[in-house]
Amino acid sequence: MTIYNFSAGPAVLPHEVLQQAREEMLDWRGSGMSVMEMSHRGKEYMSIQARAEADLRELMAIPKNYKVLFLQGGGHLQFSMVPLNLLRGKASADYVNTGEWSKKAMGEARKFGKVNEAASSADRNFTYAPGFDTWKRDPNAAYLHYTTNETIGGVEFGWVPDTGNVPLVADMSSNILSRTYDVSRFGLIYAGAQKNIGPAGLAVIIVREDLLGQAAPNTPTMLDYKVHADADSMYNTPPTYGIYMAGLVFQWLKKQGGVAEMERANIAKARLLYGAIDASNGFYNCPVNQADRSRMNVPFTLKDAALDGGFLKQADARGLLQLKGHRSVGGMRASIYNAMPLAGVQALVAFMNEFAKQHG
Ligand SMILES: *Cc1c(COP(=O)(O)O)cnc(C)c1O
């Protein structure tokens, strides 16, 4: 039976990548060592990390005046590192509140400065992306932070705000590399790896150079972007195996035709799944505003929550795994990241149609 894993994260990785990692596990390309056993200062590992960075730069067309950092602490540590490094003596920062992840970022930022909630979708239970014309921005904000894709609520911005001279900061943990972004529009982009990049624990940071070097006094060394930028992410021992796996995923992405090709595939997968939900005559329901529906995380409920258990059990038996929704919203959530093939979504839709017929 083919297994399709719809986990929100840690999430499915490309099968070819896992196979390659298995083949190279005991002896990386004739070195006689596993990547896990290599000195991070040795030429073998240095080449792995350099290649990973070069491939990411190529995939996202990252301009030369941006640094790429591979750090630890996942997405969460960035909630603290962003204000510590980017407030730069200013009194406050703008945050757009679109759900669970924005709220966490805001909560952490409040420890270091004033947070101005420039916009919020709380009024409709975080089911939409607030229109840019409604944002109440502070022209003196140190930066503006938003979450490009709310992994739990399933809300994704289909557009990039123009914040002028105020640096734009984006948590792209769950949609990085899934669609084309013009990196030059951003001051800083960060992403925990375990959705679209690789194993948990690693975070990728893309930061414009002029924003470095102004961390708050007493910032711990390990939390200063400049320290890591100056050391090519080798100030201390980097999460080497995670970076190696991320590098394999970047090579896989290039083989698939890059980010534009991924985006085309992601649009097709999302269209198929939302189409099935919308055509179910209310048996399935997605609460998210049409225009702001995530291409990565598709939350939906069944018309009768008493059917949830049966749905999950039958799905499991068919190899459709980890569809249970987040504990805060209930229902189902199908995460269909880059590594989820179209065939997986087709299998899910076929099952959903059958289940609705049985119980409709
Ligand atoms: C998963 C996720 C995070 C948190 O990542 P951790 O690695 O668990 O810290 C942050 N932001 C978004 C949008 C996420 O999806």
Tab-separated table of C-alpha atoms in Angstrom, residues 12-358:
chain	number	residue	atom	x	y	z
A	12	VAL	CA	6.561	14.337	4.429
A	13	LEU	CA	9.944	14.481	2.687
A	14	PRO	CA	10.520	13.536	-0.940
A	15	HIS	CA	10.896	9.780	-1.216
A	16	GLU	CA	13.962	10.145	-3.453
A	17	VAL	CA	15.633	12.307	-0.799
A	18	LEU	CA	15.098	9.723	1.936
A	19	GLN	CA	16.437	7.016	-0.363
A	20	GLN	CA	19.540	9.022	-1.164
A	21	ALA	CA	20.115	9.714	2.537
A	22	ARG	CA	19.841	5.982	3.172
A	23	GLU	CA	22.337	5.169	0.463
A	24	GLU	CA	24.801	7.721	1.808
A	25	MET	CA	24.165	7.005	5.490
A	26	LEU	CA	27.215	4.878	6.289
A	27	ASP	CA	29.659	6.229	3.750
A	28	TRP	CA	29.150	9.666	2.246
A	29	ARG	CA	30.492	9.529	-1.296
A	30	GLY	CA	33.544	7.441	-0.548
A	31	SER	CA	34.640	9.507	2.437
A	32	GLY	CA	34.297	6.473	4.705
A	33	MET	CA	32.181	8.543	7.090
A	34	SER	CA	28.556	9.264	7.750
A	35	VAL	CA	27.702	12.976	7.428
A	36	MET	CA	26.845	12.823	11.147
A	37	GLU	CA	30.440	11.884	11.966
A	38	MET	CA	32.184	14.609	9.984
A	39	SER	CA	33.965	17.586	11.471
A	40	HIS	CA	32.052	20.681	10.500
A	41	ARG	CA	35.417	22.271	9.652
A	42	GLY	CA	36.438	19.447	7.337
A	43	LYS	CA	36.374	19.835	3.556
A	44	GLU	CA	33.646	17.219	3.072
A	45	TYR	CA	31.104	18.862	5.349
A	46	MET	CA	32.096	22.388	4.288
A	47	SER	CA	31.282	21.404	0.710
A	48	ILE	CA	27.865	20.064	1.761
A	49	GLN	CA	26.891	23.285	3.510
A	50	ALA	CA	28.263	25.519	0.763
A	51	ARG	CA	26.307	23.576	-1.845
A	52	ALA	CA	23.110	23.796	0.242
A	53	GLU	CA	23.469	27.553	0.500
A	54	ALA	CA	24.279	27.977	-3.194
A	55	ASP	CA	21.276	25.876	-4.200
A	56	LEU	CA	18.913	27.795	-1.914
A	57	ARG	CA	20.251	31.073	-3.307
A	58	GLU	CA	19.602	29.814	-6.816
A	59	LEU	CA	16.111	28.457	-6.007
A	60	MET	CA	14.931	31.691	-4.392
A	61	ALA	CA	17.077	34.062	-6.495
A	62	ILE	CA	18.442	35.550	-3.266
A	63	PRO	CA	20.246	38.854	-3.987
A	64	LYS	CA	23.942	39.216	-3.077
A	65	ASN	CA	23.282	41.703	-0.287
A	66	TYR	CA	21.417	39.062	1.729
A	67	LYS	CA	22.969	36.554	4.109
A	68	VAL	CA	21.679	33.014	4.403
A	69	LEU	CA	21.929	31.520	7.893
A	70	PHE	CA	21.376	27.935	9.026
A	71	LEU	CA	20.596	28.091	12.737
A	72	GLN	CA	19.114	25.987	15.503
A	73	GLY	CA	16.043	26.581	17.617
A	74	GLY	CA	13.405	26.079	14.927
A	75	GLY	CA	10.864	28.735	14.098
A	76	HIS	CA	10.265	29.618	17.733
A	77	LEU	CA	13.702	31.034	18.448
A	78	GLN	CA	13.188	33.489	15.600
A	79	PHE	CA	10.259	34.985	17.502
A	80	SER	CA	12.920	36.269	19.959
A	81	MET	CA	15.854	36.813	17.608
A	82	VAL	CA	13.864	39.102	15.318
A	83	PRO	CA	13.044	41.736	17.979
A	84	LEU	CA	16.448	41.387	19.677
A	85	ASN	CA	18.236	42.120	16.414
A	86	LEU	CA	15.877	44.301	14.433
A	87	LEU	CA	14.391	46.745	16.954
A	88	ARG	CA	17.700	48.648	16.620
A	89	GLY	CA	16.905	51.076	19.425
A	90	LYS	CA	13.444	51.891	18.093
A	91	ALA	CA	10.433	51.876	20.407
A	92	SER	CA	8.084	49.539	18.589
A	93	ALA	CA	7.412	47.123	15.763
A	94	ASP	CA	4.283	46.415	13.706
A	95	TYR	CA	2.754	42.946	13.768
A	96	VAL	CA	-0.086	41.531	11.701
A	97	ASN	CA	-2.132	39.094	13.743
A	98	THR	CA	-3.601	36.310	11.630
A	99	GLY	CA	-3.674	33.413	14.085
A	100	GLU	CA	-1.738	31.080	16.334
A	101	TRP	CA	1.733	31.687	14.914
A	102	SER	CA	1.416	35.467	14.669
A	103	LYS	CA	0.198	35.520	18.260
A	104	LYS	CA	3.246	33.595	19.431
A	105	ALA	CA	5.581	35.930	17.556
A	106	MET	CA	3.842	38.956	19.088
A	107	GLY	CA	3.932	37.521	22.588
A	108	GLU	CA	7.682	37.089	22.413
A	109	ALA	CA	8.302	40.507	20.828
A	110	ARG	CA	6.458	42.211	23.714
A	111	LYS	CA	9.315	41.152	25.993
A	112	PHE	CA	11.676	43.422	24.077
A	113	GLY	CA	9.603	46.400	22.931
A	114	LYS	CA	6.196	47.726	22.108
A	115	VAL	CA	4.106	45.728	19.681
A	116	ASN	CA	1.680	47.634	17.485
A	117	GLU	CA	-0.990	45.305	16.153
A	118	ALA	CA	-1.250	46.810	12.679
A	119	ALA	CA	-4.020	44.457	11.600
A	120	SER	CA	-5.896	41.461	12.927
A	121	SER	CA	-8.364	38.886	11.682
A	122	ALA	CA	-9.539	38.005	15.201
A	123	ASP	CA	-13.005	39.445	14.447
A	124	ARG	CA	-13.767	36.481	12.167
A	125	ASN	CA	-11.862	33.852	14.104
A	126	PHE	CA	-8.704	34.173	11.979
A	127	THR	CA	-10.292	32.888	8.775
A	128	TYR	CA	-8.931	35.539	6.400
A	129	ALA	CA	-5.997	37.772	5.554
A	130	PRO	CA	-6.813	41.405	6.436
A	131	GLY	CA	-6.721	43.667	3.366
A	132	PHE	CA	-3.718	45.964	3.171
A	133	ASP	CA	-5.918	49.102	3.045
A	134	THR	CA	-7.134	48.307	6.592
A	135	TRP	CA	-3.671	48.089	8.154
A	136	LYS	CA	-2.806	50.749	10.722
A	137	ARG	CA	0.926	50.942	10.333
A	138	ASP	CA	3.341	53.051	12.355
A	139	PRO	CA	5.686	54.908	9.982
A	140	ASN	CA	8.405	54.747	12.662
A	141	ALA	CA	8.097	51.007	13.256
A	142	ALA	CA	11.407	49.149	13.439
A	143	TYR	CA	9.933	46.518	11.131
A	144	LEU	CA	6.647	44.892	10.192
A	145	HIS	CA	6.182	41.197	10.918
A	146	TYR	CA	3.624	38.911	9.317
A	147	THR	CA	3.066	35.188	8.866
A	148	THR	CA	2.836	34.388	5.161
A	149	ASN	CA	1.012	31.126	5.873
A	150	GLU	CA	-0.821	30.312	9.092
A	151	THR	CA	-0.197	26.587	9.360
A	152	ILE	CA	-2.970	25.929	11.876
A	153	GLY	CA	-5.719	28.167	10.520
A	154	GLY	CA	-4.902	27.482	6.868
A	155	VAL	CA	-4.757	31.170	5.879
A	156	GLU	CA	-2.149	32.261	3.331
A	157	PHE	CA	-1.332	35.692	1.980
A	158	GLY	CA	-1.494	35.620	-1.813
A	159	TRP	CA	0.197	39.038	-1.931
A	160	VAL	CA	3.187	40.764	-0.373
A	161	PRO	CA	2.581	44.043	1.492
A	162	ASP	CA	4.530	47.132	0.494
A	163	THR	CA	5.874	48.598	3.729
A	164	GLY	CA	8.131	51.176	2.085
A	165	ASN	CA	11.180	51.927	4.219
A	166	VAL	CA	9.982	49.781	7.114
A	167	PRO	CA	11.721	46.397	6.758
A	168	LEU	CA	9.291	43.583	6.075
A	169	VAL	CA	9.831	40.450	8.190
A	170	ALA	CA	8.110	37.195	7.260
A	171	ASP	CA	7.621	33.916	9.058
A	172	MET	CA	7.598	31.573	6.045
A	173	SER	CA	7.942	28.375	8.055
A	174	SER	CA	5.144	26.581	6.260
A	175	ASN	CA	5.209	27.992	2.736
A	176	ILE	CA	8.817	28.805	1.921
A	177	LEU	CA	9.837	27.404	-1.489
A	178	SER	CA	6.200	26.589	-2.318
A	179	ARG	CA	5.631	29.735	-4.351
A	180	THR	CA	7.739	32.435	-5.945
A	181	TYR	CA	8.718	35.335	-3.708
A	182	ASP	CA	10.766	38.388	-4.631
A	183	VAL	CA	13.253	38.259	-1.765
A	184	SER	CA	14.246	41.899	-2.306
A	185	ARG	CA	10.840	42.934	-0.942
A	186	PHE	CA	11.816	41.569	2.489
A	187	GLY	CA	14.224	42.664	5.189
A	188	LEU	CA	14.235	39.227	6.754
A	189	ILE	CA	12.655	35.861	6.025
A	190	TYR	CA	12.764	32.947	8.431
A	191	ALA	CA	11.491	29.403	8.341
A	192	GLY	CA	11.624	26.403	10.624
A	193	ALA	CA	12.731	23.536	8.398
A	194	GLN	CA	10.275	20.756	9.192
A	195	LYS	CA	7.507	21.708	6.768
A	196	ASN	CA	9.040	22.355	3.367
A	197	ILE	CA	12.793	21.996	3.921
A	198	GLY	CA	13.941	19.099	6.077
A	199	PRO	CA	14.238	17.778	9.627
A	200	ALA	CA	13.016	19.729	12.686
A	201	GLY	CA	15.431	21.809	14.732
A	202	LEU	CA	16.960	23.695	11.828
A	203	ALA	CA	15.873	27.182	10.849
A	204	VAL	CA	16.777	29.030	7.663
A	205	ILE	CA	17.155	32.806	7.866
A	206	ILE	CA	17.560	35.136	4.902
A	207	VAL	CA	18.482	38.626	6.049
A	208	ARG	CA	19.489	41.857	4.324
A	209	GLU	CA	23.011	42.798	5.356
A	210	ASP	CA	22.275	46.374	6.412
A	211	LEU	CA	19.997	45.072	9.183
A	212	LEU	CA	22.862	43.224	10.879
A	213	GLY	CA	25.113	44.486	13.661
A	214	GLN	CA	22.584	46.470	15.692
A	215	ALA	CA	21.431	43.846	18.184
A	216	ALA	CA	20.219	45.034	21.585
A	217	PRO	CA	22.851	45.359	24.320
A	218	ASN	CA	23.271	42.123	26.280
A	219	THR	CA	21.995	40.037	23.378
A	220	PRO	CA	23.393	36.553	23.954
A	221	THR	CA	26.132	35.797	21.435
A	222	MET	CA	24.205	32.849	20.041
A	223	LEU	CA	21.185	35.073	19.338
A	224	ASP	CA	23.055	37.714	17.343
A	225	TYR	CA	22.531	37.269	13.591
A	226	LYS	CA	25.790	39.117	12.876
A	227	VAL	CA	27.835	36.604	14.829
A	228	HIS	CA	26.419	33.788	12.710
A	229	ALA	CA	26.630	35.766	9.468
A	230	ASP	CA	30.324	36.583	10.042
A	231	ALA	CA	31.037	32.910	10.757
A	232	ASP	CA	29.066	31.495	7.790
A	233	SER	CA	26.715	29.779	10.269
A	234	MET	CA	29.701	28.019	11.872
A	235	TYR	CA	30.153	30.125	14.998
A	236	ASN	CA	29.427	26.930	16.876
A	237	THR	CA	28.747	23.449	15.540
A	238	PRO	CA	25.835	23.815	13.141
A	239	PRO	CA	23.060	21.188	12.921
A	240	THR	CA	25.071	19.384	10.264
A	241	TYR	CA	22.802	16.480	9.442
A	242	GLY	CA	19.748	18.722	9.161
A	243	ILE	CA	21.626	21.029	6.800
A	244	TYR	CA	22.732	18.026	4.724
A	245	MET	CA	19.102	16.856	4.463
A	246	ALA	CA	17.962	20.377	3.560
A	247	GLY	CA	20.618	20.381	0.846
A	248	LEU	CA	19.249	17.135	-0.590
A	249	VAL	CA	15.762	18.676	-0.633
A	250	PHE	CA	17.121	21.758	-2.452
A	251	GLN	CA	18.718	19.508	-5.085
A	252	TRP	CA	15.439	17.624	-5.445
A	253	LEU	CA	13.587	20.918	-5.912
A	254	LYS	CA	15.990	21.937	-8.667
A	255	LYS	CA	15.386	18.609	-10.395
A	256	GLN	CA	11.620	19.208	-10.230
A	257	GLY	CA	12.113	22.442	-12.150
A	258	GLY	CA	12.534	24.842	-9.219
A	259	VAL	CA	10.093	26.933	-7.253
A	260	ALA	CA	7.953	28.091	-10.194
A	261	GLU	CA	7.294	24.487	-11.176
A	262	MET	CA	6.525	23.606	-7.527
A	263	GLU	CA	4.076	26.491	-7.387
A	264	ARG	CA	2.252	25.197	-10.468
A	265	ALA	CA	1.996	21.745	-8.891
A	266	ASN	CA	0.868	23.211	-5.548
A	267	ILE	CA	-1.889	25.222	-7.230
A	268	ALA	CA	-3.170	22.076	-8.955
A	269	LYS	CA	-3.128	20.039	-5.714
A	270	ALA	CA	-4.910	22.767	-3.727
A	271	ARG	CA	-7.508	23.286	-6.442
A	272	LEU	CA	-8.324	19.579	-6.459
A	273	LEU	CA	-8.752	19.342	-2.688
A	274	TYR	CA	-10.711	22.569	-2.156
A	275	GLY	CA	-12.810	21.645	-5.180
A	276	ALA	CA	-13.805	18.377	-3.533
A	277	ILE	CA	-14.680	20.164	-0.277
A	278	ASP	CA	-16.765	22.801	-2.045
A	279	ALA	CA	-18.560	20.225	-4.213
A	280	SER	CA	-19.588	18.087	-1.217
A	281	ASN	CA	-22.890	19.913	-0.608
A	282	GLY	CA	-21.815	20.855	2.875
A	283	PHE	CA	-20.629	17.412	3.947
A	284	TYR	CA	-17.154	18.941	4.199
A	285	ASN	CA	-16.555	22.562	5.054
A	286	CYS	CA	-13.487	24.796	4.984
A	287	PRO	CA	-14.045	27.941	7.065
A	288	VAL	CA	-11.347	30.006	5.328
A	289	ASN	CA	-12.177	32.908	3.005
A	290	GLN	CA	-11.813	31.649	-0.609
A	291	ALA	CA	-9.132	34.139	-1.664
A	292	ASP	CA	-6.947	33.465	1.396
A	293	ARG	CA	-7.032	29.677	1.444
A	294	SER	CA	-3.652	28.111	2.041
A	295	ARG	CA	-2.105	25.985	-0.676
A	296	MET	CA	-0.153	24.139	2.007
A	297	ASN	CA	-2.542	23.446	4.894
A	298	VAL	CA	-6.169	22.636	4.199
A	299	PRO	CA	-8.355	22.600	7.335
A	300	PHE	CA	-11.837	21.177	6.983
A	301	THR	CA	-14.633	19.868	9.154
A	302	LEU	CA	-17.198	17.143	8.617
A	303	LYS	CA	-20.854	18.154	8.865
A	304	ASP	CA	-21.176	15.950	11.938
A	305	ALA	CA	-18.178	15.840	14.286
A	306	ALA	CA	-19.356	12.411	15.481
A	307	LEU	CA	-18.056	11.077	12.149
A	308	ASP	CA	-14.505	12.357	12.759
A	309	GLY	CA	-13.279	9.189	14.444
A	310	GLY	CA	-14.571	6.933	11.687
A	311	PHE	CA	-13.142	9.191	8.998
A	312	LEU	CA	-9.680	9.098	10.551
A	313	LYS	CA	-9.784	5.361	11.107
A	314	GLN	CA	-10.790	4.552	7.541
A	315	ALA	CA	-8.289	7.053	6.158
A	316	ASP	CA	-5.534	5.397	8.198
A	317	ALA	CA	-6.513	1.980	6.894
A	318	ARG	CA	-6.023	3.327	3.363
A	319	GLY	CA	-2.584	4.741	4.129
A	320	LEU	CA	-3.807	8.339	4.360
A	321	LEU	CA	-2.040	9.375	7.553
A	322	GLN	CA	-2.030	12.225	10.076
A	323	LEU	CA	-5.184	14.007	8.928
A	324	LYS	CA	-6.387	14.951	12.400
A	325	GLY	CA	-6.815	18.699	12.754
A	326	HIS	CA	-4.878	20.800	15.250
A	327	ARG	CA	-6.189	20.425	18.794
A	328	SER	CA	-7.149	24.126	18.862
A	329	VAL	CA	-9.518	23.901	15.870
A	330	GLY	CA	-10.565	20.235	15.677
A	331	GLY	CA	-11.819	18.613	12.491
A	332	MET	CA	-9.276	17.640	9.843
A	333	ARG	CA	-6.240	19.211	8.310
A	334	ALA	CA	-4.514	17.962	5.199
A	335	SER	CA	-1.052	19.428	4.761
A	336	ILE	CA	0.014	19.189	1.154
A	337	TYR	CA	3.552	20.547	1.126
A	338	ASN	CA	5.959	20.433	-1.824
A	339	ALA	CA	6.825	16.789	-1.177
A	340	MET	CA	3.184	15.623	-1.331
A	341	PRO	CA	2.632	14.237	-4.830
A	342	LEU	CA	-0.539	14.939	-6.784
A	343	ALA	CA	-1.350	11.221	-6.479
A	344	GLY	CA	-1.603	11.650	-2.700
A	345	VAL	CA	-4.204	14.387	-3.033
A	346	GLN	CA	-6.054	12.322	-5.640
A	347	ALA	CA	-6.157	9.375	-3.225
A	348	LEU	CA	-7.428	11.612	-0.425
A	349	VAL	CA	-10.139	13.131	-2.618
A	350	ALA	CA	-11.281	9.692	-3.810
A	351	PHE	CA	-11.566	8.578	-0.193
A	352	MET	CA	-13.388	11.755	0.873
A	353	ASN	CA	-15.945	11.352	-1.923
A	354	GLU	CA	-16.591	7.739	-0.973
A	355	PHE	CA	-16.886	8.540	2.712
A	356	ALA	CA	-19.356	11.352	2.002
A	357	LYS	CA	-21.433	9.000	-0.133
A	358	GLN	CA	-21.541	6.407	2.652
